[in-house]
Amino acid sequence: MRSVYEKYESVIGLEVHAQMKTKSKAFCLCSTDYSSAPNTNVCPVCLGHPGTLPVLNKKLVEYILKLGIATDCKIRKRSIFARKNYFYPDLPKGYQISQFDQPICEHGRVEIEGKVIGITRIHMEEDAGKSIHDLSTDESLVDLNRCGVPLIEIVSEPDMRSSKEAYDYLTMLKQLVVYLDICDGNMEEGSLRCDANVSVRIKGNDTFGTKCEVKNLNSFRNAADALDYEIKRQIELIEAGEEVTHQTMSFDAKTKTTYPMRSKEEAHDYRYFPEPDLVTVYADEEWKKSIAENMPELPHVKTARFIKQYNLPKYDAEVLTQHRGVAEYFESVCSNISNKNFKAASNWVMGEVMRVLNDKKINIDEYHISSKNLASLINLISEGKISNNTAKEVYNEMLNTSGREDENQEPEKIVKEKNLMQVTDTAEIEGIVKKVIEDNPKEAERYRLGETKLLGLFVGKVMKESKGKANPKTVNELILKAFSEQI
Ligand code: ADP
Ligand code: ZN
Ligand code: MG
């Protein structure tokens, strides 16, 4: 039976706030440090004292231009700030400085899995403070450290058609701002926040339905769950003959449900007007050009290059380029690898290296082993000097050294000192094979009578006798040779 849900399609547009990674606030010199004690990063400007004047942080403009260029936006040469007026205890000025009808970036685009998602606009604004209600039963506290912290808001076109696409878009956007080094991407600390707009319509309709906006989405998973719930709720309303009302919803992560927050304030309620205390932002050609020239390689470009240059499967290239640091580490390993054995480098970085990063919850800069030493280890394997098993042992020894600069970390040194070099000397292995066959006459007899599956047993015994250092392939060949010569 075809479910009623399949008649509908969802339409989703996302508004993402990203905190910029500047040292100081948007319009004063106060620190943006997240870990500071409440109300210590404040000054007369961000507290909104009368007679003070804001001064724009140039880095904020530079950062938003980076993202604007990376998302193919049209950059407005002259843009201005506007005051967004509302009252709240965590907003001492009584307004937020934002951009309204003249945002600096507009009409951009990004791609997820080959599909284009339009970027309506990206603008600059400042954060408000934080009200804390749960430290005491009868008091509410206000922390103004975040007042004036620089944010950008990225508004998408209603181009997404499923919660999965919304999730992929958010993941891609986070990767992009982190690559550009303009945002730390930390969702727990609120560096990335998302509001999701969603409506439903019968498939094939070309007009949009009435949308609801879901707020308080503090993880991408929550965003996807909230959208799934909201899509279902809206379809069921329509199927019951009712109408979707334009509402702002909140998401309860425990029950994975949405509930109405307050009726949507219309834009004119904010009484936006041009900010009189700040001058026009002028983004000239020269500035844009120098930013474009110093842009890091973007994630999707890097992925495509990895596939081509290192001859990697798409999956490997995507995993390796997820984080810029890991990608750089991988390339550094590759520059020291012999025989163009890039797939082996990929396997090691995706496997052992990333496992350590995940287990220890560290980033690649804190990873213990230098790319040069990892490359040497991989080279020892591919040159047949050590077996894979020995390599694991050497790798663990490398992890136990004091760090990348420690010369005891060099795998050649460890192999030599622990006498782990693979024995490829045929005469030596032949000797062991002979001894093992002599020591196991019953098994040897059975083998000769046709029980060839006993080969594995002999290989195992020879490997053991050689303390794991014999090359297994050579061992195999020499056992077969020994038996064939004896028959
Ligand atoms: P508002 O007037 O409520 O601020 P906007 O037109 O500015 O609405 O759009 C805000 C966000 O909502 C954008 O991300 C946009 O893509 C999305 N959006 C607009 N209309 C719809 C709709 N009918 N269904 C889903 N999303 C929508
Ligand atoms: Zn300040
Ligand atoms: Mg709007």
XYZ file of C-alpha atoms and ligand atoms in Angstrom:
516
model
C 0.000 0.000 0.000
C 1.302 3.407 -0.937
C 1.582 5.558 2.159
C 0.009 9.013 2.216
C 3.398 10.477 3.064
C 4.709 9.570 -0.375
C 2.255 11.968 -2.013
C 4.140 14.856 -0.450
C 7.514 16.421 -0.805
C 9.208 18.583 1.777
C 10.816 21.942 1.069
C 13.621 23.041 3.378
C 15.664 26.224 3.726
C 18.289 26.649 6.441
C 19.594 29.666 8.320
C 22.977 28.969 9.881
C 24.791 31.206 12.322
C 28.533 30.707 12.478
C 30.716 32.353 15.078
C 33.816 33.828 13.512
C 37.183 32.821 14.894
C 38.450 36.349 15.519
C 40.403 37.090 18.707
C 38.392 40.206 19.494
C 34.723 41.095 19.171
C 33.038 42.615 16.114
C 33.036 46.243 17.231
C 35.348 46.523 20.273
C 38.607 45.046 21.540
C 37.091 42.629 24.063
C 38.184 38.993 23.824
C 35.892 36.362 22.299
C 37.295 33.626 24.568
C 34.555 31.138 25.354
C 36.043 29.892 28.616
C 36.312 33.271 30.392
C 34.397 33.853 33.620
C 30.965 35.495 33.106
C 30.937 39.236 32.445
C 34.716 39.570 32.236
C 34.963 40.149 28.461
C 32.984 43.381 28.422
C 33.594 47.084 27.892
C 31.474 50.245 27.529
C 31.088 49.619 23.766
C 29.661 46.086 23.927
C 27.661 46.981 27.051
C 26.016 49.724 25.028
C 26.929 52.635 27.255
C 25.801 55.993 25.849
C 28.424 58.001 24.037
C 30.558 55.025 22.953
C 31.210 54.223 19.308
C 31.656 50.831 17.636
C 34.619 50.247 15.314
C 34.383 47.375 12.823
C 36.830 44.460 13.158
C 38.477 44.125 9.731
C 38.997 40.375 10.245
C 35.251 39.858 10.356
C 34.919 41.322 6.869
C 37.910 39.349 5.626
C 36.379 36.118 6.972
C 32.946 36.652 5.462
C 34.572 37.538 2.141
C 36.454 34.236 2.251
C 33.195 32.340 2.587
C 31.436 34.564 0.051
C 34.117 33.846 -2.522
C 34.168 30.119 -1.688
C 30.389 29.910 -2.240
C 30.389 31.875 -5.482
C 28.461 34.784 -3.995
C 28.163 38.191 -5.561
C 30.064 40.520 -3.269
C 28.458 43.896 -2.664
C 31.095 46.563 -3.111
C 29.530 48.903 -0.555
C 27.471 47.334 2.198
C 26.119 48.851 5.378
C 25.066 47.725 8.830
C 21.577 48.048 10.275
C 20.105 48.062 13.759
C 17.714 45.246 14.582
C 15.713 46.576 17.526
C 14.198 44.429 20.235
C 14.143 44.241 23.988
C 15.661 41.403 25.953
C 17.607 41.334 29.249
C 20.675 39.907 27.496
C 20.738 42.762 24.987
C 21.825 45.903 26.861
C 21.930 48.135 23.766
C 18.315 47.339 22.891
C 19.386 46.429 19.365
C 21.711 44.080 17.558
C 24.010 45.373 14.856
C 23.262 43.307 11.743
C 22.861 43.750 8.017
C 19.438 44.056 6.482
C 18.706 45.044 2.909
C 22.324 45.402 1.838
C 24.122 42.236 2.920
C 27.718 41.890 1.833
C 27.283 38.498 0.081
C 24.335 37.348 -2.047
C 23.300 34.879 -4.759
C 25.832 32.127 -4.088
C 25.740 28.370 -4.453
C 27.202 25.199 -3.029
C 26.931 21.582 -4.119
C 26.005 18.472 -2.170
C 26.330 15.148 -3.970
C 26.175 16.956 -7.288
C 23.040 18.938 -6.414
C 23.151 22.733 -6.311
C 21.830 24.492 -3.200
C 21.425 28.235 -3.605
C 22.801 30.639 -1.015
C 20.414 33.573 -0.691
C 22.706 35.751 1.375
C 25.502 35.803 3.923
C 25.644 38.746 6.265
C 27.543 39.963 9.331
C 26.045 40.540 12.743
C 26.864 40.504 16.435
C 25.787 37.980 19.049
C 23.670 38.852 22.100
C 24.401 37.856 25.699
C 23.175 34.767 27.476
C 20.469 34.437 30.101
C 21.009 31.620 32.568
C 17.886 30.362 34.272
C 18.916 27.074 35.786
C 21.568 27.959 38.387
C 19.084 29.112 40.958
C 15.396 28.576 41.486
C 14.342 32.164 41.908
C 16.857 34.201 39.946
C 17.869 34.575 36.334
C 21.448 35.492 35.595
C 22.865 37.304 32.592
C 26.310 36.768 31.066
C 27.243 39.505 28.612
C 30.532 37.963 27.398
C 28.931 37.052 24.093
C 27.545 40.522 23.420
C 29.259 41.731 20.281
C 30.877 38.397 19.387
C 31.083 38.315 15.575
C 28.667 36.047 13.725
C 27.784 35.502 10.144
C 24.393 34.252 9.033
C 24.203 32.017 5.992
C 20.699 31.834 4.522
C 19.984 29.117 1.968
C 17.357 29.061 -0.739
C 14.508 26.593 -0.057
C 16.333 24.067 -2.255
C 16.542 21.018 -0.006
C 13.960 18.262 -0.320
C 14.694 15.904 2.592
C 16.173 15.856 6.081
C 19.086 13.910 4.608
C 19.869 16.746 2.193
C 19.651 19.223 5.074
C 22.047 17.070 7.089
C 24.477 16.810 4.169
C 24.282 20.564 3.573
C 25.098 21.304 7.225
C 27.968 18.830 7.218
C 29.375 20.373 4.060
C 28.988 23.914 5.396
C 30.763 23.034 8.624
C 33.596 21.421 6.688
C 33.865 24.531 4.524
C 34.040 27.103 7.350
C 36.535 24.955 9.233
C 38.686 24.542 6.083
C 38.619 28.279 5.565
C 39.725 28.623 9.181
C 37.036 31.205 9.915
C 34.992 29.179 12.440
C 35.986 26.393 14.826
C 32.828 24.414 13.987
C 32.241 23.527 17.631
C 28.507 22.933 17.986
C 28.576 22.280 21.744
C 29.970 25.744 22.339
C 27.448 27.253 19.947
C 29.944 28.168 17.220
C 27.466 26.823 14.679
C 23.720 27.191 15.177
C 20.946 26.342 12.818
C 17.307 27.302 12.305
C 15.378 25.108 9.904
C 12.484 26.308 7.752
C 10.240 23.608 6.374
C 7.011 23.243 4.451
C 5.366 20.408 2.565
C 3.466 20.246 -0.708
C 1.932 17.636 -2.970
C 4.625 16.352 -5.321
C 4.461 18.132 -8.648
C 3.007 21.357 -7.231
C 5.072 24.384 -8.089
C 3.987 26.659 -5.273
C 5.354 26.270 -1.770
C 3.241 25.453 1.257
C 3.198 27.481 4.472
C 6.449 27.042 6.358
C 7.346 26.637 9.990
C 10.677 27.563 11.456
C 12.325 25.241 13.991
C 14.785 26.790 16.414
C 17.140 25.439 19.104
C 18.829 22.863 16.927
C 22.196 22.304 18.510
C 23.393 19.371 16.460
C 23.010 18.235 12.857
C 21.348 15.056 14.095
C 18.795 17.171 15.988
C 18.183 19.231 12.861
C 17.448 16.091 10.827
C 15.232 14.613 13.567
C 13.323 17.880 13.993
C 12.742 18.097 10.247
C 11.479 14.502 10.071
C 9.036 15.135 12.885
C 7.887 18.465 11.472
C 7.393 17.068 7.945
C 5.222 14.280 9.347
C 3.257 16.716 11.528
C 2.519 19.029 8.609
C 1.447 16.199 6.293
C -0.877 14.794 8.956
C -2.434 18.239 9.502
C -3.140 18.627 5.802
C -4.442 15.068 5.493
C -6.827 15.816 8.380
C -8.209 18.714 6.384
C -6.518 21.393 8.452
C -3.998 24.058 7.530
C -0.398 24.546 8.526
C -0.020 27.824 10.394
C 3.067 29.962 10.081
C 4.774 29.321 13.421
C 8.098 29.257 15.161
C 8.698 25.867 16.724
C 11.154 24.623 19.291
C 12.694 21.151 19.296
C 12.759 18.832 22.279
C 15.735 16.523 21.760
C 14.497 14.034 24.375
C 11.171 13.290 22.741
C 12.366 14.231 19.233
C 9.267 16.383 18.806
C 8.605 20.029 17.964
C 6.250 22.371 19.803
C 5.157 25.965 19.084
C 7.346 28.695 20.557
C 5.823 32.043 19.744
C 4.111 33.485 16.735
C 6.625 34.615 14.164
C 7.749 38.193 14.522
C 7.505 39.912 11.201
C 10.632 41.589 9.951
C 9.157 45.077 10.345
C 8.677 44.529 14.064
C 12.410 44.898 14.422
C 12.293 48.420 13.035
C 15.496 47.898 11.124
C 17.244 51.129 10.243
C 20.751 51.938 8.992
C 23.360 51.926 11.770
C 24.451 55.568 12.055
C 27.630 54.893 14.047
C 29.426 52.715 11.492
C 30.824 53.685 8.113
C 30.079 51.895 4.846
C 32.017 48.638 4.360
C 33.981 48.934 1.176
C 35.088 45.630 -0.380
C 37.303 46.742 -3.254
C 38.626 44.564 -6.080
C 42.147 44.493 -4.741
C 41.060 43.179 -1.361
C 38.831 40.523 -2.907
C 41.640 39.512 -5.239
C 44.182 39.095 -2.476
C 41.716 37.024 -0.427
C 40.927 34.831 -3.443
C 44.627 34.317 -4.122
C 45.316 33.239 -0.560
C 42.345 30.905 -0.348
C 43.149 27.349 0.763
C 42.223 24.552 -1.611
C 38.518 23.875 -1.015
C 37.413 20.447 0.239
C 35.675 19.263 -2.944
C 38.617 20.366 -5.094
C 41.014 18.532 -2.804
C 38.897 15.373 -2.937
C 38.905 15.382 -6.736
C 42.658 15.972 -6.800
C 43.334 13.110 -4.367
C 41.393 10.688 -6.571
C 43.458 11.701 -9.583
C 46.894 12.390 -8.152
C 47.063 9.461 -5.734
C 44.843 7.138 -7.711
C 42.556 6.609 -4.706
C 38.965 5.344 -4.525
C 36.413 8.148 -3.996
C 35.682 6.841 -0.506
C 39.326 7.135 0.582
C 39.650 10.611 -0.925
C 36.533 11.792 0.921
C 37.616 10.403 4.263
C 41.154 11.773 3.941
C 39.983 15.271 2.989
C 37.337 15.573 5.692
C 39.828 17.482 7.817
C 42.399 19.749 6.290
C 45.099 18.695 8.766
C 44.613 14.983 8.060
C 44.740 15.661 4.309
C 48.004 17.555 4.727
C 49.451 14.772 6.878
C 48.495 12.194 4.263
C 50.165 14.206 1.511
C 53.251 14.534 3.613
C 53.355 10.738 4.090
C 52.955 10.322 0.325
C 55.865 12.627 -0.397
C 58.121 10.193 1.489
C 56.690 6.975 0.177
C 58.497 4.687 -2.247
C 56.992 2.860 -5.247
C 53.990 5.264 -5.419
C 52.370 3.058 -2.817
C 49.709 5.697 -2.053
C 46.933 3.219 -1.366
C 49.022 1.735 1.453
C 49.529 5.249 2.848
C 45.768 5.819 2.638
C 45.070 2.546 4.458
C 47.430 3.443 7.271
C 46.140 6.992 7.697
C 42.459 5.957 7.497
C 43.110 2.965 9.753
C 45.746 3.225 12.456
C 46.221 7.005 12.442
C 42.538 7.929 12.537
C 41.888 5.232 15.108
C 44.369 6.886 17.459
C 42.836 10.328 16.769
C 39.363 9.009 17.612
C 40.427 7.000 20.662
C 42.389 9.835 22.196
C 40.035 12.553 20.892
C 42.993 14.524 19.589
C 43.575 16.288 16.307
C 46.291 15.447 13.837
C 48.687 18.105 15.136
C 48.815 16.211 18.407
C 49.334 12.863 16.710
C 52.467 11.195 17.955
C 54.131 9.871 14.825
C 55.782 12.032 12.176
C 54.645 11.613 8.580
C 58.231 10.825 7.625
C 58.466 7.952 10.117
C 55.074 6.577 9.089
C 56.217 6.648 5.467
C 59.418 4.793 6.425
C 57.353 2.138 8.172
C 55.159 1.659 5.100
C 58.268 1.502 2.928
C 59.771 -1.242 5.086
C 56.663 -3.337 4.455
C 56.456 -2.710 0.744
C 60.156 -3.443 0.313
C 59.587 -6.811 1.993
C 61.872 -5.967 4.900
C 59.222 -6.517 7.567
C 55.918 -8.367 7.592
C 52.563 -6.730 8.300
C 52.524 -8.307 11.726
C 55.963 -6.994 12.545
C 54.840 -3.590 11.278
C 52.077 -3.496 13.888
C 54.640 -4.251 16.563
C 56.963 -1.533 15.267
C 54.048 0.905 15.066
C 53.226 0.302 18.734
C 56.855 0.913 19.637
C 56.700 4.170 17.656
C 53.626 5.244 19.625
C 55.572 4.628 22.832
C 58.361 7.057 22.010
C 58.367 10.604 23.302
C 57.150 12.194 20.061
C 57.792 13.139 16.450
C 61.245 14.520 17.173
C 62.415 11.467 19.129
C 65.012 9.678 17.011
C 64.060 6.406 18.646
C 60.833 6.713 16.671
C 62.576 5.880 13.392
C 61.203 2.484 12.356
C 64.547 1.364 10.857
C 66.130 1.882 14.239
C 63.417 -0.068 16.061
C 63.618 -2.909 13.547
C 67.386 -3.090 13.916
C 67.446 -2.844 17.693
C 64.745 -5.454 18.198
C 66.167 -7.590 15.418
C 62.859 -7.696 13.584
C 64.156 -7.606 10.027
C 62.320 -10.128 7.884
C 64.479 -13.066 6.912
C 64.568 -13.248 3.145
C 67.810 -15.189 3.093
C 66.611 -18.434 1.452
C 69.407 -20.561 2.829
C 68.488 -19.638 6.385
C 64.771 -20.336 5.828
C 65.591 -23.566 3.997
C 67.454 -24.708 7.073
C 64.445 -24.042 9.268
C 62.105 -25.816 6.829
C 64.311 -28.857 6.846
C 64.429 -28.916 10.626
C 60.635 -28.515 10.951
C 59.988 -31.389 8.529
C 62.428 -33.591 10.438
C 60.913 -32.665 13.784
C 57.409 -33.588 12.574
C 57.793 -36.889 10.769
C 54.162 -38.050 11.234
C 52.687 -34.896 9.719
C 55.275 -34.961 6.958
C 54.270 -38.522 6.095
C 50.577 -37.595 6.000
C 51.394 -34.641 3.778
C 53.256 -36.897 1.391
C 50.273 -39.248 1.274
C 48.163 -36.396 -0.047
C 46.938 -34.478 3.004
C 48.039 -31.173 1.453
C 45.984 -29.056 3.829
C 48.782 -29.690 6.341
C 50.826 -27.089 4.433
C 49.427 -24.404 6.681
C 50.639 -26.250 9.742
C 54.185 -26.351 8.405
C 54.100 -22.688 7.444
C 52.960 -21.831 10.960
C 55.727 -23.887 12.561
C 58.410 -22.365 10.326
C 57.116 -18.848 11.044
C 57.202 -19.603 14.745
C 60.689 -21.023 14.560
C 61.832 -17.863 12.757
C 60.127 -15.722 15.417
C 57.810 -14.279 12.796
C 60.626 -12.835 10.790
C 60.570 -15.170 7.815
C 58.817 -13.911 4.728
C 55.617 -16.044 4.615
C 55.605 -16.184 0.843
C 59.153 -17.510 0.763
C 58.324 -19.997 3.511
C 55.434 -21.340 1.480
C 57.536 -21.767 -1.608
C 60.379 -23.440 0.254
C 58.122 -25.956 2.003
C 56.563 -26.959 -1.310
C 60.038 -27.213 -2.805
C 61.335 -29.344 0.070
C 58.486 -31.841 -0.241
C 58.658 -32.037 -4.026
C 62.398 -32.720 -3.874
C 61.912 -35.460 -1.272
C 59.213 -37.300 -3.192
P 11.056 34.941 6.684
O 10.288 36.048 6.059
O 10.237 34.036 7.544
O 12.333 35.370 7.316
P 12.509 34.197 4.328
O 11.858 34.243 3.012
O 13.450 35.285 4.693
O 11.425 33.984 5.448
O 13.288 32.808 4.385
C 13.903 32.345 5.538
C 14.346 30.917 5.262
O 13.223 30.107 4.990
C 15.241 30.767 4.042
O 16.272 29.832 4.341
C 14.329 30.228 2.968
O 15.014 29.402 2.058
C 13.337 29.419 3.760
N 11.994 29.353 3.166
C 11.291 30.374 2.633
N 10.080 29.949 2.231
C 10.006 28.621 2.514
C 9.009 27.602 2.356
N 7.808 27.863 1.846
N 9.293 26.356 2.780
C 10.485 26.083 3.341
N 11.458 26.978 3.510
C 11.232 28.247 3.121
Zn 33.652 45.220 24.461
Mg 13.822 36.581 6.405
